[in-house]
Every structure is written in C-alpha cells, then in structure tokens.
Coordinates of C-alpha atoms in Angstrom, one line a residue:
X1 CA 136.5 100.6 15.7
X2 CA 138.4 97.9 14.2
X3 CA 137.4 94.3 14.5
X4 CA 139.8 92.4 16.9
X5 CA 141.2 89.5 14.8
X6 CA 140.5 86.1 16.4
X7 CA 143.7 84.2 15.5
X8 CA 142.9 80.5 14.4
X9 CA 144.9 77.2 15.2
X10 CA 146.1 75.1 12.5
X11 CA 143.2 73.2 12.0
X12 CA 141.0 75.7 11.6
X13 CA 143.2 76.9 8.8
X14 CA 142.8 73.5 7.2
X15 CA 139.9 73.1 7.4
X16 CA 138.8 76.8 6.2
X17 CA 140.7 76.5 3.2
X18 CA 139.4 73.0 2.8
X19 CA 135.6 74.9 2.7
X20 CA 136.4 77.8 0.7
X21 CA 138.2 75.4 -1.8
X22 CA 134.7 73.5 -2.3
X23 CA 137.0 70.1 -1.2
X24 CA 133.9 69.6 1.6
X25 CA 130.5 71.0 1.3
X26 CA 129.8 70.6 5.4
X27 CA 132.5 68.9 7.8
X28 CA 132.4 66.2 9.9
X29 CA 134.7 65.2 12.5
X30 CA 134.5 62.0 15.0
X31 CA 135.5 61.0 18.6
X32 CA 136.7 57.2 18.0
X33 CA 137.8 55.5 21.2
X34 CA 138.5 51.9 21.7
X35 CA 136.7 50.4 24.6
X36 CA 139.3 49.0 26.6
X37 CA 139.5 51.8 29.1
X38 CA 138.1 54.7 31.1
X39 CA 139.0 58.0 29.4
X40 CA 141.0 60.3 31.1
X41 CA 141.7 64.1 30.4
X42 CA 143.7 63.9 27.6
X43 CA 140.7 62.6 25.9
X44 CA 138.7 65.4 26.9
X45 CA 141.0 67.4 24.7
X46 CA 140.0 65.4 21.4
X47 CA 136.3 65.1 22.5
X48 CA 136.2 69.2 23.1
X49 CA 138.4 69.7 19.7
X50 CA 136.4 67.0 17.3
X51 CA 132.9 68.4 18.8
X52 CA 133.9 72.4 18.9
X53 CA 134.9 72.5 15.0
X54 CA 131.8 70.4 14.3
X55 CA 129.7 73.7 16.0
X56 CA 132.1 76.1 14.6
X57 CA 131.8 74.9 11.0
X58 CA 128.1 74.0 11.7
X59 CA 128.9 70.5 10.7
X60 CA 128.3 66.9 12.3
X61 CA 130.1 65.4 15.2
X62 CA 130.6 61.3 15.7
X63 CA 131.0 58.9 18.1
X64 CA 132.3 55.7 17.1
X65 CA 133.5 52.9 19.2
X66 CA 136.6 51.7 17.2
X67 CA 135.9 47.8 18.7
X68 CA 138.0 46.1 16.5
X69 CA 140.0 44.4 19.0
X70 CA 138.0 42.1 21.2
X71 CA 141.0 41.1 23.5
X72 CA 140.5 44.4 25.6
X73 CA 137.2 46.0 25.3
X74 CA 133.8 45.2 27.6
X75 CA 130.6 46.8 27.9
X76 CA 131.5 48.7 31.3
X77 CA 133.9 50.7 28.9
X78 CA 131.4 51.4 26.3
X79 CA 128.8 53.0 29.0
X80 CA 131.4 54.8 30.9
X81 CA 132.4 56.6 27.8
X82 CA 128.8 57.8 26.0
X83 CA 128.9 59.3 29.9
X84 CA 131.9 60.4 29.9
X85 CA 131.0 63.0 26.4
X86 CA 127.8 63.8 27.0
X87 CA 128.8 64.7 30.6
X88 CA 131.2 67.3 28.6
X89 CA 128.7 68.1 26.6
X90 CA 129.5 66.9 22.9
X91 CA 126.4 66.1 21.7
X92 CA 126.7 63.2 18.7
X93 CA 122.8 63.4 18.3
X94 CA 122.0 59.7 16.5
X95 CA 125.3 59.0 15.4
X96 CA 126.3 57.0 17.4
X97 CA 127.9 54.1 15.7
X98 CA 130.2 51.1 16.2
X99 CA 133.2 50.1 14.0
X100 CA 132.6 46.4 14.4
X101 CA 129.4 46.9 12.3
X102 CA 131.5 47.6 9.4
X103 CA 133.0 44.2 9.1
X104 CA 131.0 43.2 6.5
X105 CA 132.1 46.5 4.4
X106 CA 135.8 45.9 5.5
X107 CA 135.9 42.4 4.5
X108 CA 134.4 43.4 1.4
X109 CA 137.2 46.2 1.4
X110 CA 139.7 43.5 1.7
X111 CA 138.6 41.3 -1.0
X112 CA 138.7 44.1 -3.2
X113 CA 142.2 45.2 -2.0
X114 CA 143.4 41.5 -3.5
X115 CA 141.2 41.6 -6.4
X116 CA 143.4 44.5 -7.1
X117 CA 147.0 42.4 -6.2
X118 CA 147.1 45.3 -3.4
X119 CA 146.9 42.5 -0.4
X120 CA 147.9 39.4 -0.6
X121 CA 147.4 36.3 2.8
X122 CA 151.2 35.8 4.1
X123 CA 151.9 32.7 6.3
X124 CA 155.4 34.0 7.8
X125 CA 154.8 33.9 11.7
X126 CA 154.9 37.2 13.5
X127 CA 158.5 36.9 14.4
X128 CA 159.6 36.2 10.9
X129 CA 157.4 39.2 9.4
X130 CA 159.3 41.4 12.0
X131 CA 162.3 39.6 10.8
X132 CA 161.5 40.2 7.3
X133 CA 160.3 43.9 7.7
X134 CA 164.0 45.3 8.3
X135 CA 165.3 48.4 10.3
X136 CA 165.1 52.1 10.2
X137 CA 168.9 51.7 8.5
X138 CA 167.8 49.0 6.5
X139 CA 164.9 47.9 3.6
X140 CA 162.9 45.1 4.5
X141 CA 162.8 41.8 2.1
X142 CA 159.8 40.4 0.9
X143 CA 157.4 37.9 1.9
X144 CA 158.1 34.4 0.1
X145 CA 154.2 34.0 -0.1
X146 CA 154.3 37.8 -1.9
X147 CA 153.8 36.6 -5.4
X148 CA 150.6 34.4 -4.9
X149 CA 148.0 34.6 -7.6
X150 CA 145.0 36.7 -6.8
X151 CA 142.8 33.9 -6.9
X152 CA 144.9 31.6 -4.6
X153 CA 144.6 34.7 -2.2
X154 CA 140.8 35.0 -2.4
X155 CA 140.7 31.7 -1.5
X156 CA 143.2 31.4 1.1
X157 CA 141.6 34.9 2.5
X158 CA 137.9 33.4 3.0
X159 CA 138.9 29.8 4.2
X160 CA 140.6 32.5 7.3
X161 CA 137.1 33.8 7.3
X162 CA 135.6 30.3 7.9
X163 CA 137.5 29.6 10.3
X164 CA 140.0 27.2 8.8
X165 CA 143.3 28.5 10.6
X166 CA 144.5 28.8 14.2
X167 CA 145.5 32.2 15.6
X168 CA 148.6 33.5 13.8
X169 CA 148.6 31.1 11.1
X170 CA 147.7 33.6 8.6
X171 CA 147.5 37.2 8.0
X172 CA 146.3 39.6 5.2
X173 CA 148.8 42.2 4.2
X174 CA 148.7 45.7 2.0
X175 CA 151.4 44.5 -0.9
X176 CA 153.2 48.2 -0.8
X177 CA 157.0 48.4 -0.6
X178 CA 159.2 46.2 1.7
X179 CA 162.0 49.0 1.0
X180 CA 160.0 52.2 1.7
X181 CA 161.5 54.6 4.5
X182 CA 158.7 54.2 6.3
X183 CA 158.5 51.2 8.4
X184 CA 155.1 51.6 8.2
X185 CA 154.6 50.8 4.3
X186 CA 156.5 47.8 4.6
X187 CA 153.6 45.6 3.5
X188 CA 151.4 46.1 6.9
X189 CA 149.3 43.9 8.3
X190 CA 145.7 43.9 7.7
X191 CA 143.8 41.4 9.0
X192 CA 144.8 38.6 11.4
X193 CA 143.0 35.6 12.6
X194 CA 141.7 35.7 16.2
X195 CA 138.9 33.2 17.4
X196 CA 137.5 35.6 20.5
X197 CA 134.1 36.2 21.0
X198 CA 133.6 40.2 20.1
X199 CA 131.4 42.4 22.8
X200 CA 128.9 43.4 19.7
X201 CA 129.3 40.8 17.2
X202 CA 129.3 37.5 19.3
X203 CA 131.4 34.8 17.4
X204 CA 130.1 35.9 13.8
X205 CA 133.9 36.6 12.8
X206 CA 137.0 35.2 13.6
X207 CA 139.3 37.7 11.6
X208 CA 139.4 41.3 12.7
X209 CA 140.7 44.2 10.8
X210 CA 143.9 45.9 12.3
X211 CA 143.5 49.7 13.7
X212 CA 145.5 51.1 10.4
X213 CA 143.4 49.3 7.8
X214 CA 139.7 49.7 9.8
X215 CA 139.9 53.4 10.9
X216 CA 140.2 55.3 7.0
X217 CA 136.9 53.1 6.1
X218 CA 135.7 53.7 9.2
X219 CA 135.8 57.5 8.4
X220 CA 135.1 56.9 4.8
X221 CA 131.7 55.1 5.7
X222 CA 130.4 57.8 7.7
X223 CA 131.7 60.9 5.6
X224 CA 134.1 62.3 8.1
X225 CA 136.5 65.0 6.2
X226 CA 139.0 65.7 9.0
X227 CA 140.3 62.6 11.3
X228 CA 142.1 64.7 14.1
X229 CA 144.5 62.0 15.7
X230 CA 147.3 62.5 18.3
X231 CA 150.8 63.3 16.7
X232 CA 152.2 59.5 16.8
X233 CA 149.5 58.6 13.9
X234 CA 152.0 61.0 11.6
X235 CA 153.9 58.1 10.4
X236 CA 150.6 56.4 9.8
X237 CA 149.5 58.6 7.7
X238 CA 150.3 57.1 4.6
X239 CA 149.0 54.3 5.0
X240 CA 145.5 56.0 5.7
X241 CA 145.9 58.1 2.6
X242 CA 147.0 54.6 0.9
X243 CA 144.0 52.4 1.7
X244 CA 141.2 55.7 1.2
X245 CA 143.3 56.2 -2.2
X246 CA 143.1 51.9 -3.1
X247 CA 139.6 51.5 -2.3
X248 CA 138.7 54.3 -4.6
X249 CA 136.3 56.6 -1.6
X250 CA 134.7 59.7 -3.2
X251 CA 136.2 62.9 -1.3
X252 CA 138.4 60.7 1.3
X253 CA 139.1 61.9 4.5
X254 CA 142.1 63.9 5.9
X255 CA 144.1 62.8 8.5
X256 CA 145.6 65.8 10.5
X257 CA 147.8 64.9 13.7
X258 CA 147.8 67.6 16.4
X259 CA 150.1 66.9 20.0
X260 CA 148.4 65.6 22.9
X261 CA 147.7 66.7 26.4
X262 CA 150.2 65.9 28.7
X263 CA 150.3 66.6 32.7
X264 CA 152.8 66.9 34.8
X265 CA 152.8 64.2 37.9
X266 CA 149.8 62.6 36.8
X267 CA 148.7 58.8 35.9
X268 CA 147.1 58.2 32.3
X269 CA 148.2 55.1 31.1
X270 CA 145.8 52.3 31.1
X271 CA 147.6 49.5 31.9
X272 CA 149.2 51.3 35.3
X273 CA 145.3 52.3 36.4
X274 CA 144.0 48.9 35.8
X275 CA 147.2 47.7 38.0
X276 CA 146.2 50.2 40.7
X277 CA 142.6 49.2 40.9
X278 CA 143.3 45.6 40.4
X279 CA 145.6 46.0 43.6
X280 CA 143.2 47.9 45.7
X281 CA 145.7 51.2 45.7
X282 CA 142.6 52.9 44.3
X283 CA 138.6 52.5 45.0
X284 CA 138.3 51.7 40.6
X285 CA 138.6 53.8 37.4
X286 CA 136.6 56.7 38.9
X287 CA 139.1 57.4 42.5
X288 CA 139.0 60.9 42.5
X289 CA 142.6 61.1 42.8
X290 CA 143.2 60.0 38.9
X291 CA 142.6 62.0 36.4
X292 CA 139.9 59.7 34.4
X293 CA 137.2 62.0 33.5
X294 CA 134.8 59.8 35.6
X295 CA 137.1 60.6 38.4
X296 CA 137.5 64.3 37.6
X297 CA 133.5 64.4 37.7
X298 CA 133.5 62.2 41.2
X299 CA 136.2 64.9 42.5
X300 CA 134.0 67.8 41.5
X301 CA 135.1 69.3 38.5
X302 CA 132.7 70.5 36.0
X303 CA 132.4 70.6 32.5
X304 CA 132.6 73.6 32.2
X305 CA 136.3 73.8 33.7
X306 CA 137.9 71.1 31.5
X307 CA 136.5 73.0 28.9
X308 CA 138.3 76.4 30.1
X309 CA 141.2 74.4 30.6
X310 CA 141.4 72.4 27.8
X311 CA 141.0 76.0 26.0
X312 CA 144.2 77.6 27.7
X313 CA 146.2 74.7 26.5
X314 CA 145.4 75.4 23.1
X315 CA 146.2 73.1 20.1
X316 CA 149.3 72.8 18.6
X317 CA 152.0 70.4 16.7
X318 CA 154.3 70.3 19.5
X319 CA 154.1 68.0 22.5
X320 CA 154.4 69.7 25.7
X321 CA 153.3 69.2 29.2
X322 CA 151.2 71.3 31.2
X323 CA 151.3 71.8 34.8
X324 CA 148.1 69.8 37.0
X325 CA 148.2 73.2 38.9
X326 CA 147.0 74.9 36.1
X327 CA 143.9 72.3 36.0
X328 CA 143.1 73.4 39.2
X329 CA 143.3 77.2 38.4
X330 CA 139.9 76.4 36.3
X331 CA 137.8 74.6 38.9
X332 CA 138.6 77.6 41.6
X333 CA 138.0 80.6 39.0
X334 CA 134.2 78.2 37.5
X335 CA 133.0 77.6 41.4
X336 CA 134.3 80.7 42.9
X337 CA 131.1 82.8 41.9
X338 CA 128.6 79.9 41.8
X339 CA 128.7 78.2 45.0
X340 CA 128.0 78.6 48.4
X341 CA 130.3 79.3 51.0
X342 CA 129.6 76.9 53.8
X343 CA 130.6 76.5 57.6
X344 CA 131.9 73.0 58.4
X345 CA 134.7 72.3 60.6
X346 CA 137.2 69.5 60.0
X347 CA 139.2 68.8 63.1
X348 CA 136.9 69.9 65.5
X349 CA 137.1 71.0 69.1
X350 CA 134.0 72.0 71.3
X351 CA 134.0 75.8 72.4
X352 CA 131.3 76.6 75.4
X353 CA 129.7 80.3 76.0
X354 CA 129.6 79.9 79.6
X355 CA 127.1 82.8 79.3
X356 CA 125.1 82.5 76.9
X357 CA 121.5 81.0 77.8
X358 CA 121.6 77.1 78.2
X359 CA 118.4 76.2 75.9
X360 CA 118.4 79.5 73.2
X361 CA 118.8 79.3 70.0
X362 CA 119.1 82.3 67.6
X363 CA 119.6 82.4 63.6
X364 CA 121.4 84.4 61.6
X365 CA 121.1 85.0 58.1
X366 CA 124.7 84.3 56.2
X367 CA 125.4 85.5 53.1
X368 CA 126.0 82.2 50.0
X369 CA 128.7 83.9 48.1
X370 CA 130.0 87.5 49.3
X371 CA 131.3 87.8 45.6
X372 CA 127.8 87.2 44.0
X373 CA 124.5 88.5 45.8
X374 CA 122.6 86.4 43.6
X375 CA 123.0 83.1 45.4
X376 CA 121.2 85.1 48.6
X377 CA 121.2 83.9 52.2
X378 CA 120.4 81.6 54.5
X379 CA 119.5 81.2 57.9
X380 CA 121.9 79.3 60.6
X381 CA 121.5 78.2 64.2
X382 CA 123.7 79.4 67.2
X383 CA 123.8 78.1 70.5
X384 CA 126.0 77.7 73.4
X385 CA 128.1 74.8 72.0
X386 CA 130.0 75.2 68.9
X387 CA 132.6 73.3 67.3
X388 CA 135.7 75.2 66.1
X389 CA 138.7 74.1 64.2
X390 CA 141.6 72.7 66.5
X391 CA 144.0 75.0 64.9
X392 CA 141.8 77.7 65.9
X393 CA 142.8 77.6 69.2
X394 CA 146.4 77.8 71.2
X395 CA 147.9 77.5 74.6
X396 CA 150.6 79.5 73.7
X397 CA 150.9 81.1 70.6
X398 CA 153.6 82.6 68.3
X399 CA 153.4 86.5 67.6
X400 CA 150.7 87.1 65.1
X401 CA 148.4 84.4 66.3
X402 CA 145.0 86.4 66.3
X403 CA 142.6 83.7 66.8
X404 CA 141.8 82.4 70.2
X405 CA 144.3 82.0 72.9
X406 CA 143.3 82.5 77.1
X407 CA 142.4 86.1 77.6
X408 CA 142.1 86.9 73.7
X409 CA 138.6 88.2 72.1
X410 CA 137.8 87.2 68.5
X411 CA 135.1 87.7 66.0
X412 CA 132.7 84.6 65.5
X413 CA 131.9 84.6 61.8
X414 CA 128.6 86.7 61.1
X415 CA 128.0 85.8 64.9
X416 CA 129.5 87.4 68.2
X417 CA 132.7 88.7 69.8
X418 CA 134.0 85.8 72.3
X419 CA 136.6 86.2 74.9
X420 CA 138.5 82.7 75.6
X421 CA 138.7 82.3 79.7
X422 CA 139.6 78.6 80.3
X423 CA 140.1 75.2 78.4
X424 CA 140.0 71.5 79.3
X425 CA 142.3 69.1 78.8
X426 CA 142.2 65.0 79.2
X427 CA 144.7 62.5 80.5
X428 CA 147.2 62.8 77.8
X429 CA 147.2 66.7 77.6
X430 CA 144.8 67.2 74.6
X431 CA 143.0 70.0 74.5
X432 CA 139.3 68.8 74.4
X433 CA 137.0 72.0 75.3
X434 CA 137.7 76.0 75.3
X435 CA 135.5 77.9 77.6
X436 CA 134.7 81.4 76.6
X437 CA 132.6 84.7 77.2
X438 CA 130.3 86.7 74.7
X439 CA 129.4 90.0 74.3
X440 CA 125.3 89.9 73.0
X441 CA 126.3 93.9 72.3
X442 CA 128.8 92.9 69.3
X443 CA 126.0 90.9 67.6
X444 CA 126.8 91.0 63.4
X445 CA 125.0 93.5 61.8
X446 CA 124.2 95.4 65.0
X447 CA 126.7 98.3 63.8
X448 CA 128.8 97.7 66.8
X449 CA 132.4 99.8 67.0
X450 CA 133.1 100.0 70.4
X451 CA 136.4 97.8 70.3
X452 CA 137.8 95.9 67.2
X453 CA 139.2 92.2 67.1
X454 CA 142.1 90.9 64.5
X455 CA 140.9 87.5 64.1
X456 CA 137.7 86.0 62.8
X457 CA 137.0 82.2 63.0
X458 CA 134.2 80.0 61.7
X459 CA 131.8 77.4 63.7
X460 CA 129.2 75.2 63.4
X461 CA 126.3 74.6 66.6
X462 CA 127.0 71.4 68.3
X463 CA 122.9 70.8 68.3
X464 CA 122.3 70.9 64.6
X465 CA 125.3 70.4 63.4
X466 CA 125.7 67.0 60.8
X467 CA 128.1 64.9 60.9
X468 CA 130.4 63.6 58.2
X469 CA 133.1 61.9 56.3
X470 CA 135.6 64.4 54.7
X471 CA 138.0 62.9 52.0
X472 CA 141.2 64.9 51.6
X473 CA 143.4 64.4 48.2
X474 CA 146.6 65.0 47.1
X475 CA 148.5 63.5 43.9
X476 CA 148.5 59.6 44.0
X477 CA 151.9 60.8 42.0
X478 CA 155.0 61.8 45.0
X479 CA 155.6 65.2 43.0
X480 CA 159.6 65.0 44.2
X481 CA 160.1 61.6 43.2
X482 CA 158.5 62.1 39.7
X483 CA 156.0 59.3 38.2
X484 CA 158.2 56.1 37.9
X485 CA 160.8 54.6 39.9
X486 CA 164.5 52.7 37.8
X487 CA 162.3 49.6 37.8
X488 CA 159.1 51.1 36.1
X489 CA 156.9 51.2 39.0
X490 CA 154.6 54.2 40.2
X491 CA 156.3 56.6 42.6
X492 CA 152.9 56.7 45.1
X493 CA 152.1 59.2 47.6
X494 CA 151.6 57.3 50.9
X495 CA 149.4 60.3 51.9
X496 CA 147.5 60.8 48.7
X497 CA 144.2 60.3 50.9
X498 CA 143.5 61.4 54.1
X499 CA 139.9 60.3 55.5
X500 CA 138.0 62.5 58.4
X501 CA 135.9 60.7 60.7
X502 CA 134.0 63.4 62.9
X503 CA 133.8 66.1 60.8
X504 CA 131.1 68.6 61.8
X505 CA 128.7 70.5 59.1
X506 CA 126.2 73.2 59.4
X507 CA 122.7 71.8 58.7
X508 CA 121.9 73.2 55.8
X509 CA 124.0 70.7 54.1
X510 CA 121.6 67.9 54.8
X511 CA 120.3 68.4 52.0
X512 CA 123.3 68.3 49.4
X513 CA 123.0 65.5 46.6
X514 CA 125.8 63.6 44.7
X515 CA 127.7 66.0 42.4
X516 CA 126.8 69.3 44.8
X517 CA 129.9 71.0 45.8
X518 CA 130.2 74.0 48.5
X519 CA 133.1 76.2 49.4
X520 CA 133.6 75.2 52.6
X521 CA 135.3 78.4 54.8
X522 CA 139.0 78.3 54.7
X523 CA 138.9 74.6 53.6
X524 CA 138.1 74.4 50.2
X525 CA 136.0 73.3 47.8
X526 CA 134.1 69.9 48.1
X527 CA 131.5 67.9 47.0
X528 CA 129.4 65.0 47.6
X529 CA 130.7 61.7 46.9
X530 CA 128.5 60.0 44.4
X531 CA 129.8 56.1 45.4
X532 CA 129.8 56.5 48.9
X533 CA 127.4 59.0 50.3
X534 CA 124.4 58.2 52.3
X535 CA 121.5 60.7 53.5
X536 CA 122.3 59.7 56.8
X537 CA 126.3 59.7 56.2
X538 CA 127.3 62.3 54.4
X539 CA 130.6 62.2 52.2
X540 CA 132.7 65.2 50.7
X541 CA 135.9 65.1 48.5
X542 CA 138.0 67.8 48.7
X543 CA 138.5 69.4 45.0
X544 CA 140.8 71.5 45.5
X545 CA 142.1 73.8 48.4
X546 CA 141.4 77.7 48.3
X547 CA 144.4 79.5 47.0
X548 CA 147.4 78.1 45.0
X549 CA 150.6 80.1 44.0
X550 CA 149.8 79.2 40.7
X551 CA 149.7 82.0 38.0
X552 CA 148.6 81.7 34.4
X553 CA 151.2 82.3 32.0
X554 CA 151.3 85.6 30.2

C-alpha cells in the first residue's frame, strides 16, 4: 500500500531544505509579543505555528517579551500572556526570556554599528526626518548631520545614554541609502531617547532600541533560525537581514512572513478593546464576547479547538479572512463527545402532575452523552413540580406543534408520558402554571408501546432544582452593519448579551467548577463563569448554540 503523501506548507519546505542543507543543525523558533495587550486569536495562530515546528523538527521553542517600548506595556500583560501559551499548550520550558535584558548587548550592538560608519546620531526632529525621508515616487535626501566623524558619534551616542538630551532631541540611525526603493532603508531609526521608567529595567536606560533594530539581535542572542512574522514585516525584511549581516552573527536568522488570521465580524485591535473596556461596553480584556484568548477560555473554548481550528485555516502567503462560524464548528465537534448532556431550563414555567403523589420522589438514571457510553449515567430526581421551558407550552398552537398544548400527551425526557389538562394565568394574561396528568405505565425504560407521542420535552424538579444566572452571547460586532461605522466607530450589537435571572438546573450541577462546560438539552453548550460564579450562585456562558448551518469547505 502506498504511503499517503502529507503535503507540507511553505515553511516546512524552508525549513527542511534549510536542515538537509546543514544551514541549521536543530531549529529554533520564538513567540515574541509585546506586552501592551491581551492576545487574541490571531496570536494563537503564531503561538500554535512557532511551537508546532519546534516539535516537528524536534527543536526549541521561545518566549520572549519584546518590552522595548515602555510607553504601553505593564505587568498585567506580561502574566496574562505566559497564561495565555501555556493554556494552549506551547510549552517554552526555561526559556523564557525578556528583550529588555538585551540592552546592554544592543547598545553594545549600536556602538559597534558606528564604529563601523553604519549609524551615525541625527538631530533632525521627527517631522524633518519624515520630511527628509521622501515618497514612494521619490528618493529621500540626506541627513545634514550624515557625515559626522565616527568619534563625534560615539560621543554624541553615549552623552543620549547619560541622559544628556530631552525626548526627541536625538536619534541613532542605520547610515544605508536615503534613495533606496524601499522606504524602509532610508536610513531607519535606531534608537531614540525616551526618559520612562521601563516595567523590568526601572530607570537604568533612557534610550530604547526601535522594534526593527532590537528584534534580529533579539533572535540572534538566543539562536532562533526561522523568525515567522505576519506578512507586513516583508518590507522589513531587509533591514533585519541588514543589521544580522552588520553585526557580523554566526548563522543569522531567517525572517519568513506568512499572512495572518483574520475573522470576519470580529474585534482584534487593541486600541478599540481597551476603548470598550475603558467605557464599560465590556466586563475587561477577558468578556467572553471578544475574541482575546483569555475571553475565548472564559467563554468555553478549549485548547484543543483553537488548535483544530487554527489547523483548518492552514498557513499560507495570502491574507484572507475566515468566517467566526467556522470557529465555532471546532468547539461543537471537541465537546460534542466529551461532555455531558444536562437538563436546565432557561425561561421556565412550573408544570404540576395533579396525580402524581404529593411528597414522592423517584430517580432515574440519564444517560451523560448518548453518543459516547463512556461518560455513564447519573441519577436525577422527579417529583410533582417541574419546571419546563415557556416555549414548551401553547394556548393555541400552529400545525406541527407537538409539545404540550390542552388535551395533548407528550414524552417527559427519560421520565413519563404527561397529558396537559389546564393552565393558570395571572392578571396580565401570562401563563404562569400548566396542570397535567401522568401515566406511571409509560415509565422510561419500562418497554411501554401501548400508544406513541410526537413530542419529547426536557425538565428539571422544582425541589432540587438550582438556581442560576445564564449569560447568553452573540457578536459584540452587528453582523449587517459590518465592524465600523463612516466615522470609525464600532458597529455594536445592542443585544450582544442577554442575562437570565431564574434559570433553573438539575442538581447535579452543584457541583460544576470554573472552566466546566455541559451540553445543556436543546440550549447549548455552557460553562461556568470563572469571574463571576459563586457556589451558592451559579453562572453559565453560553458557548455556542447546538447546530449552525455552517459547513466546512470541501
């Protein structure tokens, strides 16, 4: 039998030849995210890429905090992320590291750059140097302070270090080409002056290394062979290769640009997420209507479905966007044979056997999953009160209606046949109680066939049952509107959460902790809310709703 052929992505390619071609002895790739942020799911792509060659290649994964700007990064961001990958499960082992303790090995970088007349300090402001640096149509013109002797640079370049300049007063630039096609070798910045305190390094430096300059050392220093960025680092590229080329690194690494991971009718971008938690739209970075990992996890997603999901989008050079439905698709097929399927009733209404006996109650052992035996039963209690669902019940109901209407017999799940016989109403014509019959000869199991019913309907038993808070979602995003309005603003769903009061569960769901998640019968999946769940009042988010029309793509 012949040996299916596994095709391989682009990388792969790369990085096989790069093997067999001796160019690398073992590989090493890195996540490097900047601390100013949650990350959302189009990091999840990167982390699952960078970590998944690592294993495939049996090589070493990184995670580096590229903290190089200390206007925007904090701690919360730097614990939220180690989360945030192991959650997935990329596993860095001990290398962890952080770019900011490089400084001393960039400066040093730096001073070699000018020893070299590669760098030069520039004193043009930064409207001049924009001035200066030209258009796509035409070359840029050089820097009057372009020329300066090596040593006036040196000295220039540590008095910046000491602290002798104000913010902006001076920069370090690569001396490249001012006419190059690429705006990006038109003598780039390398270092500016900024007198912050950093979130690792206190006030021990008051210049800080751009992103273009610090990220090829960065990789350099650890031994990383294959930087994976998103596609807009191609015109960056360059430059890396120009600054691993300058400062001489043994075996440099490869920048190789893949597209990122775009969804449809979804929020990503930083600065709109801290606007809606900043204006109270959402309850912080983790509202488990964004799509921030720490989000995805308080929804109820699971590793192991952003990892299916992140595999069905593939990798590729083109951008394209794929469709939050799809998203979806993953968490129902990962759940759908590991979870049980509970009894909880979400709009409730109280239904009364007038005959069954007033003080009995009986048990009946449920099957967890009816797609996997595995997960076993359990036992639940039945009594004369039970809560159904309101829309489980009609006055007057269309053709087809099967479920309970006066004079009709249904199937109580796993329980009885119950004929409806009466209902009560208050003052404003509300349905508030349906009285009903039951038949102990139809019990489940019993191998009763004397008559059948069309409809079947869950319940829980008003005496045990638990009450809860149910948290329904739908996309923050209004899917007709699109994301942004003319003026920029987010198009928002006014109904993107609906809360349930006086929701009613079977007991058995006492004992569910943060993260569990349960098929609830015709309602979905859900979990329990890690924020706002108590023992003694429950919480569930909704993940996602049974069925979708949703197909994969052939």
């Amino acid at each position: 039998m012949e040996k299916e052929m596994i095709s391989k992505n682009f990388i792969e390619q790369i990085i096989e030849k790069d093997l067999s071609e001796g160019s690398y002895e073992e590989i090493c790739t890195r996540f490097p995210p900047e601390p100013n942020g949650y990350l959302h799911i189009g990091h999840a792509k990167s982390i699952l890429l960078n970590y998944g060659l690592a294993q495939e290649y049996h090589g070493k994964f990184n995670l580096r905090f590229d903290d190089t700007n200390p206007t925007k990064e904090k701690e919360e961001f730097v614990d939220s992320i180690k989360e945030d990958v192991a959650w997935l499960g990329a596993d860095w082992e001990d290398r962890l590291f952080l770019a900011s303790n490089y400084f001393p090995q960039m400066y040093e970088a730096a001073v070699k750059l000018i020893k070299k007349g590669s760098a030069y300090v520039c004193d043009l402001t930064a409207e001049e140097i924009r001035e200066y640096r030209g258009t796509l149509t035409e070359p840029g013109k050089n820097s009057p302070y372009r020329e300066r002797s090596v040593e006036e640079n040196l000295k220039l370049f540590l008095e910046m270090k000491e602290g002798k300049y104000q913010d902006g007063e001076k920069v370090l630039r690569a001396k490249i080409d001012m006419s190059s096609p690429n705006i990006n070798m038109r003598d780039p910045i390398l270092y500016r002056v900024t007198h912050m305190t950093h979130h690792n390094t206190g006030d021990a430096w008051c210049i800080y290394p751009m992103y273009d300059f610090a990220h090829p050392i960065e990789d350099a220093l650890e031994g990383v062979t294959h930087s994976l960025c998103t596609l807009e680092f191609e015109d960056h590229r360059p430059l890396y290769d120009w600054v691993v080329q300058e400062l001489g690194y043994e075996k440099p690494p490869k920048q190789i640009e893949f597209a990122k991971l775009y969804l449809t009718n979804v929020v990503t971008g930083k600065r709109y997420i801290k606007k809606l938690v900043e204006d109270g739209i959402v309850d912080g970075w983790d509202d488990p209507r964004l799509v921030s990992i720490a989000a995805l996890r308080r929804r109820g997603f699971t590793p192991e479905s952003i990892r299916m999901f992140v595999e069905l989008c593939g990798v590729s050079k083109a951008n394209s966007s794929v469709d939050y439905a799809m998203l979806e698709y993953c968490i129902r097929e990962d759940l759908k044979m590991k979870r049980p399927r509970m009894m909880a009733i979400l709009d409730p209404i109280k239904l009364v056997i007038d005959n069954y006996p007033e003080d009995q109650v009986e048990y009946f052992d449920v099957s967890n999953n009816m797609e996997n035996e595995e997960l076993g039963t359990r036992k639940v209690p039945f009594s004369k009160e039970l809560y159904i669902e309101r829309e489980d019940f009609m006055e007057e109901p269309p053709r087809k209606y099967f479920r309970l209407f006066p004079g009709n017999e249904v199937r109580l799940m796993n329980a009885y046949f119950v004929k409806c016989e009466s209902y009560v109403k208050d003052e404003n014509g509300r349905v508030t109680e349906v009285h009903c019959t039951y038949d102990p000869e139809t019990r489940s199991g019993s191998g009763f066939t004397g008559r059948k019913v069309k409809g079947t309907i869950h319940w829980v038993a008003a005496a045990t049952a638990v009450k809860a808070e149910v948290r329904l979602y739908e996309n923050i995003i209004d899917e007709e509107k699109g994301v942004y309005n003319e003026d920029g603003t987010l198009n928002l769903n006014p109904n993107s959460l609906t809360v349930l009061k006086d929701c009613y569960l079977e007991p058995a769901l006492t004992e569910a902790k943060a993260y569990d998640s349960f098929q609830f019968v015709r309602n979905g999946y859900f979990c329990v809310d890690v924020k706002d769940s108590k023992k003694d009042k429950p919480v569930f988010n909704r993940i996602v709703s049974l069925k979708s029309s949703f197909k994969l793509p052939k």
